[in-house]
Tab-separated table of C-alpha atoms and ligand atoms in Angstrom:
chain	number	residue	atom	x	y	z
A	1309	UNK	CA	-8.515	8.534	57.682
A	1310	UNK	CA	-6.578	6.040	55.593
A	1311	UNK	CA	-5.539	3.777	58.537
A	1312	UNK	CA	-2.134	2.064	58.614
A	1313	UNK	CA	-2.070	-1.734	58.858
A	1314	UNK	CA	1.055	-1.948	60.949
A	1315	UNK	CA	-0.579	-1.951	64.399
A	1316	UNK	CA	-2.748	-5.024	63.770
A	1317	UNK	CA	-1.286	-8.485	64.173
A	1318	UNK	CA	-2.915	-10.981	61.787
A	1319	UNK	CA	-2.034	-14.641	62.453
A	1320	UNK	CA	-0.703	-16.532	59.414
A	1321	UNK	CA	-1.028	-20.334	59.761
A	1322	UNK	CA	0.411	-22.488	56.940
A	1323	UNK	CA	-1.253	-22.230	53.527
A	1324	UNK	CA	-3.072	-25.622	53.482
A	1325	UNK	CA	-4.554	-25.159	56.956
A	1326	UNK	CA	-5.592	-21.643	56.039
A	1327	UNK	CA	-7.244	-22.736	52.773
A	1328	UNK	CA	-9.181	-25.546	54.531
A	1329	UNK	CA	-10.394	-23.198	57.232
A	1330	UNK	CA	-11.412	-20.577	54.676
A	1331	UNK	CA	-13.416	-23.060	52.576
A	1332	UNK	CA	-15.256	-24.338	55.664
A	1333	UNK	CA	-15.978	-20.773	56.807
A	1334	UNK	CA	-17.173	-19.649	53.388
A	1335	UNK	CA	-19.528	-22.653	53.113
A	1336	UNK	CA	-21.195	-21.800	56.438
A	1337	UNK	CA	-21.358	-18.116	55.490
A	1338	UNK	CA	-22.967	-18.846	52.117
A	1339	UNK	CA	-25.572	-21.128	53.738
A	1340	UNK	CA	-26.485	-18.274	56.094
A	1341	UNK	CA	-26.802	-15.918	53.109
A	1342	UNK	CA	-29.101	-18.328	51.225
A	1343	UNK	CA	-31.364	-18.632	54.279
A	1344	UNK	CA	-31.450	-14.895	55.228
A	1345	UNK	CA	-30.171	-12.795	52.269
A	1346	UNK	CA	-31.429	-9.409	53.536
A	1347	UNK	CA	-30.039	-9.931	57.043
A	1348	UNK	CA	-26.637	-11.172	55.838
A	1349	UNK	CA	-26.286	-8.794	52.876
A	1350	UNK	CA	-23.049	-10.294	51.439
A	1351	UNK	CA	-22.157	-13.515	49.628
A	1352	UNK	CA	-18.634	-13.963	50.989
A	1353	UNK	CA	-16.900	-12.728	54.163
A	1354	UNK	CA	-14.815	-9.519	54.345
A	1355	UNK	CA	-11.206	-9.624	53.082
A	1356	UNK	CA	-8.100	-9.588	55.328
A	1357	UNK	CA	-7.362	-6.092	53.909
A	1358	UNK	CA	-10.679	-4.800	55.235
A	1359	UNK	CA	-10.048	-6.430	58.621
A	1360	UNK	CA	-6.594	-4.835	58.965
A	1361	UNK	CA	-7.681	-1.389	57.796
A	1362	UNK	CA	-10.790	-1.312	59.977
A	1363	UNK	CA	-8.912	-2.284	63.140
A	1364	UNK	CA	-5.788	-0.162	62.547
A	1365	UNK	CA	-6.926	2.876	64.614
A	1366	UNK	CA	-7.879	0.777	67.671
A	1367	UNK	CA	-5.821	1.577	70.764
A	1368	UNK	CA	-5.566	-1.939	72.196
A	1369	UNK	CA	-4.022	-0.736	75.464
A	1370	UNK	CA	-7.218	1.077	76.399
A	1371	UNK	CA	-9.535	-1.635	75.113
A	1372	UNK	CA	-11.138	-3.779	77.801
A	1373	UNK	CA	-14.450	-4.540	76.099
A	1374	UNK	CA	-14.778	-5.000	72.328
A	1375	UNK	CA	-18.221	-5.675	70.876
A	1376	UNK	CA	-18.933	-6.903	67.354
A	1377	UNK	CA	-22.335	-6.850	65.618
A	1378	UNK	CA	-22.955	-9.372	62.855
A	1379	UNK	CA	-19.732	-11.396	63.140
A	1380	UNK	CA	-21.021	-13.967	60.638
A	1381	UNK	CA	-18.407	-16.747	60.631
A	1382	UNK	CA	-15.918	-14.689	62.644
A	1383	UNK	CA	-13.890	-12.954	59.936
A	1384	UNK	CA	-12.714	-10.293	62.402
A	1385	UNK	CA	-12.726	-12.369	65.596
A	1386	UNK	CA	-9.246	-13.903	65.468
A	1387	UNK	CA	-7.608	-10.551	64.666
A	1388	UNK	CA	-9.431	-8.953	67.598
A	1389	UNK	CA	-8.458	-11.790	69.969
A	1390	UNK	CA	-4.832	-11.648	68.785
A	1391	UNK	CA	-4.648	-7.987	69.815
A	1392	UNK	CA	-6.993	-7.914	72.815
A	1393	UNK	CA	-5.401	-7.835	76.254
A	1394	UNK	CA	-5.585	-10.908	78.484
A	1395	UNK	CA	-8.263	-9.530	80.796
A	1396	UNK	CA	-10.318	-8.147	77.908
A	1397	UNK	CA	-13.606	-9.410	76.484
A	1398	UNK	CA	-14.877	-9.830	72.937
A	1399	UNK	CA	-18.680	-9.975	72.872
A	1400	UNK	CA	-20.141	-10.837	69.462
A	1401	UNK	CA	-23.863	-10.520	68.717
A	1402	UNK	CA	-25.607	-12.124	65.743
A	1403	UNK	CA	-29.258	-12.898	64.975
A	1404	UNK	CA	-28.387	-16.037	63.005
A	1405	UNK	CA	-28.198	-19.243	65.125
A	1406	UNK	CA	-26.200	-21.002	62.374
A	1407	UNK	CA	-23.367	-18.477	62.797
A	1408	UNK	CA	-23.519	-18.385	66.604
A	1409	UNK	CA	-23.329	-22.209	66.826
A	1410	UNK	CA	-20.364	-22.194	64.419
A	1411	UNK	CA	-18.525	-19.462	66.371
A	1412	UNK	CA	-19.017	-21.245	69.696
A	1413	UNK	CA	-17.461	-24.383	68.182
A	1414	UNK	CA	-14.493	-22.618	66.549
A	1415	UNK	CA	-13.406	-19.950	69.055
A	1416	UNK	CA	-12.313	-21.597	72.314
A	1417	UNK	CA	-11.038	-18.564	74.182
A	1418	UNK	CA	-12.240	-17.521	77.643
A	1419	UNK	CA	-12.387	-13.877	76.470
A	1420	UNK	CA	-14.828	-14.753	73.666
A	1421	UNK	CA	-18.615	-14.522	74.221
A	1422	UNK	CA	-21.002	-15.312	71.355
A	1423	UNK	CA	-24.561	-14.074	71.918
A	1424	UNK	CA	-27.605	-15.027	69.847
A	1425	UNK	CA	-29.549	-11.765	69.735
A	1426	UNK	CA	-29.912	-8.391	68.077
A	1427	UNK	CA	-27.509	-5.462	68.151
A	1428	UNK	CA	-30.516	-3.362	69.221
A	1429	UNK	CA	-30.107	-4.961	72.680
A	1430	UNK	CA	-26.395	-4.210	73.031
A	1431	UNK	CA	-26.803	-2.307	76.304
A	1432	UNK	CA	-28.504	-5.167	78.165
A	1433	UNK	CA	-26.121	-7.712	76.605
A	1434	UNK	CA	-23.017	-5.794	77.726
A	1435	UNK	CA	-24.521	-5.302	81.213
A	1436	UNK	CA	-25.345	-9.034	81.444
A	1437	UNK	CA	-21.628	-9.745	80.950
A	1438	UNK	CA	-20.783	-7.484	83.920
A	1439	UNK	CA	-19.582	-4.346	82.096
A	1440	UNK	CA	-20.796	-0.734	82.262
A	1441	UNK	CA	-19.968	-0.074	78.587
A	1442	UNK	CA	-17.771	-0.980	75.626
A	1443	UNK	CA	-14.565	0.651	74.390
A	1444	UNK	CA	-15.097	-0.249	70.739
A	1445	UNK	CA	-18.085	-1.508	68.805
A	1446	UNK	CA	-17.523	-2.979	65.339
A	1447	UNK	CA	-20.407	-3.423	62.919
A	1448	UNK	CA	-20.708	-5.616	59.846
A	1449	UNK	CA	-24.475	-5.120	59.711
A	1450	UNK	CA	-26.071	-4.553	56.294
A	1451	UNK	CA	-27.699	-1.242	57.373
A	1452	UNK	CA	-29.307	-0.595	53.985
A	1453	UNK	CA	-31.315	-3.855	53.994
A	1454	UNK	CA	-32.242	-4.067	57.689
A	1455	UNK	CA	-35.957	-3.693	58.565
A	1456	UNK	CA	-37.266	-0.092	58.850
A	1457	UNK	CA	-36.183	1.675	62.060
A	1458	UNK	CA	-33.639	-0.949	63.118
A	1459	UNK	CA	-30.544	0.932	61.859
A	1460	UNK	CA	-31.294	4.256	63.637
A	1461	UNK	CA	-32.155	2.363	66.847
A	1462	UNK	CA	-28.849	0.481	66.730
A	1463	UNK	CA	-26.840	3.681	66.106
A	1464	UNK	CA	-28.478	5.374	69.137
A	1465	UNK	CA	-27.943	2.380	71.450
A	1466	UNK	CA	-24.345	2.083	70.264
A	1467	UNK	CA	-23.569	5.701	71.107
A	1468	UNK	CA	-25.006	5.168	74.609
A	1469	UNK	CA	-23.020	1.971	75.240
A	1470	UNK	CA	-19.605	3.256	74.053
A	1471	UNK	CA	-17.366	4.633	76.797
A	1472	UNK	CA	-15.998	8.190	76.332
A	1473	UNK	CA	-12.941	8.116	74.040
A	1474	UNK	CA	-14.127	4.920	72.332
A	1475	UNK	CA	-15.325	4.409	68.776
A	1476	UNK	CA	-17.957	2.824	66.535
A	1477	UNK	CA	-16.232	1.039	63.620
A	1478	UNK	CA	-18.438	0.397	60.602
A	1479	UNK	CA	-17.834	-1.143	57.161
A	1480	UNK	CA	-20.547	-1.038	54.521
A	1481	UNK	CA	-21.078	-1.177	50.762
A	1482	UNK	CA	-23.217	1.990	50.850
A	1483	UNK	CA	-23.024	5.242	52.835
A	1484	UNK	CA	-26.322	4.536	54.614
A	1485	UNK	CA	-24.682	3.715	57.946
A	1486	UNK	CA	-22.885	7.059	58.003
A	1487	UNK	CA	-26.223	8.910	57.978
A	1488	UNK	CA	-27.335	6.977	61.077
A	1489	UNK	CA	-23.959	7.491	62.788
A	1490	UNK	CA	-23.888	11.229	62.081
A	1491	UNK	CA	-26.913	11.816	64.338
A	1492	UNK	CA	-24.813	10.777	67.346
A	1493	UNK	CA	-21.108	10.949	66.509
A	1494	UNK	CA	-19.681	14.424	65.846
A	1495	UNK	CA	-16.396	13.165	64.442
A	1496	UNK	CA	-16.523	10.472	61.754
A	1497	UNK	CA	-13.382	9.450	59.858
A	1498	UNK	CA	-13.795	7.843	56.408
A	1499	UNK	CA	-11.924	5.125	54.548
A	1500	UNK	CA	-12.312	2.877	51.518
A	1501	UNK	CA	-11.059	-0.643	50.778
A	1502	UNK	CA	-11.243	-1.803	47.165
A	1503	UNK	CA	-9.618	-5.190	47.937
A	1504	UNK	CA	-12.946	-6.549	49.188
A	1505	UNK	CA	-15.872	-8.187	47.347
A	1506	UNK	CA	-17.553	-5.819	46.768
A	1507	UNK	CA	-15.268	-2.866	47.654
A	1508	UNK	CA	-16.478	-1.222	50.852
A	1509	UNK	CA	-16.565	2.038	52.764
A	1510	UNK	CA	-15.176	2.268	56.274
A	1511	UNK	CA	-16.264	4.686	58.991
A	1512	UNK	CA	-14.875	5.389	62.443
A	1513	UNK	CA	-17.255	7.371	64.673
A	1514	UNK	CA	-15.510	8.687	67.777
A	1515	UNK	CA	-17.284	9.328	71.071
A	1516	UNK	CA	-15.698	12.343	72.719
A	1517	UNK	CA	-13.654	11.741	75.834
A	1518	UNK	CA	-14.892	13.311	79.091
A	1519	UNK	CA	-12.093	15.899	78.993
A	1520	UNK	CA	-13.066	17.255	75.533
A	1521	UNK	CA	-15.687	19.956	75.062
A	1522	UNK	CA	-19.154	19.499	73.486
B	2240	SAM	C1	-22.449	-8.864	55.944
B	2240	SAM	S1	-22.673	-10.050	57.225
B	2240	SAM	C2	-21.165	-9.707	58.108
B	2240	SAM	C3	-20.183	-10.798	58.008
B	2240	SAM	C4	-18.856	-10.691	58.705
B	2240	SAM	N1	-18.810	-9.714	59.761
B	2240	SAM	C5	-17.748	-10.427	57.712
B	2240	SAM	O1	-17.171	-9.344	57.725
B	2240	SAM	O2	-17.411	-11.311	56.935
B	2240	SAM	C6	-23.922	-9.350	58.264
B	2240	SAM	C7	-24.210	-10.122	59.559
B	2240	SAM	O3	-25.142	-9.350	60.347
B	2240	SAM	C8	-26.030	-10.245	61.026
B	2240	SAM	N2	-27.197	-9.450	61.479
B	2240	SAM	C9	-28.200	-8.919	60.738
B	2240	SAM	N3	-29.030	-8.202	61.519
B	2240	SAM	C10	-28.511	-8.233	62.783
B	2240	SAM	C11	-28.885	-7.628	64.035
B	2240	SAM	N4	-29.970	-6.849	64.155
B	2240	SAM	N5	-28.110	-7.866	65.120
B	2240	SAM	C12	-26.991	-8.655	65.028
B	2240	SAM	N6	-26.599	-9.241	63.877
B	2240	SAM	C13	-27.344	-9.034	62.770
B	2240	SAM	C14	-26.282	-11.325	59.991
B	2240	SAM	O4	-26.800	-12.499	60.541
B	2240	SAM	C15	-24.868	-11.481	59.402
B	2240	SAM	O5	-24.114	-12.410	60.139
């Protein structure tokens, strides 16, 4: 799937404010990378092109609960909040306390919940927020450098937590994540975004709705 960008509203504050915010964000992100290079797996945050392309297939009308793994400094968070309905929830999960502290300071929105923890525990984290599942789960995790066994465990837990008709959205520099996804998701759409450092692959794994067969 190539994914059109038209459905995703990206906020555009004035240039100076945007540049200041970006520099602050990038500094925090780079500090996190220096401290935990294998867990962070990238030197700078994803590009706005990746954000728009990744989120383009999301049906915001049916999205009550949106979960993000590895938000880092929140590169996707504002775009998700801009599109998420008023009674929706964005639950972000990151293992790095530096990023979680930063996100809690920057995103002052009652729909936003930043959790210090691992994506492996997504089911208990979603339940602790009062929900029986998530409509979409987005992952920025560096699957290829995570400790042995963690990636497959996360893919399995993600399939269990996603509500029928929902999707697992993944961007990665390698195809490793797709192998983990393919064990659980029958339909996986593929994309590629070269306007990212480095260019990245995008995957959308769809969980079948209750009405579909198989
Ligand atoms: C490549 S960075 C993603 C950055 C951000 N989403 C972006 O697009 O700019 C990967 C993130 O995954 C986090 N992480 C690594 N292992 C994790 C795990 N098991 N559960 C949750 N977050 C994890 C890291 O702390 C880091 O913030």
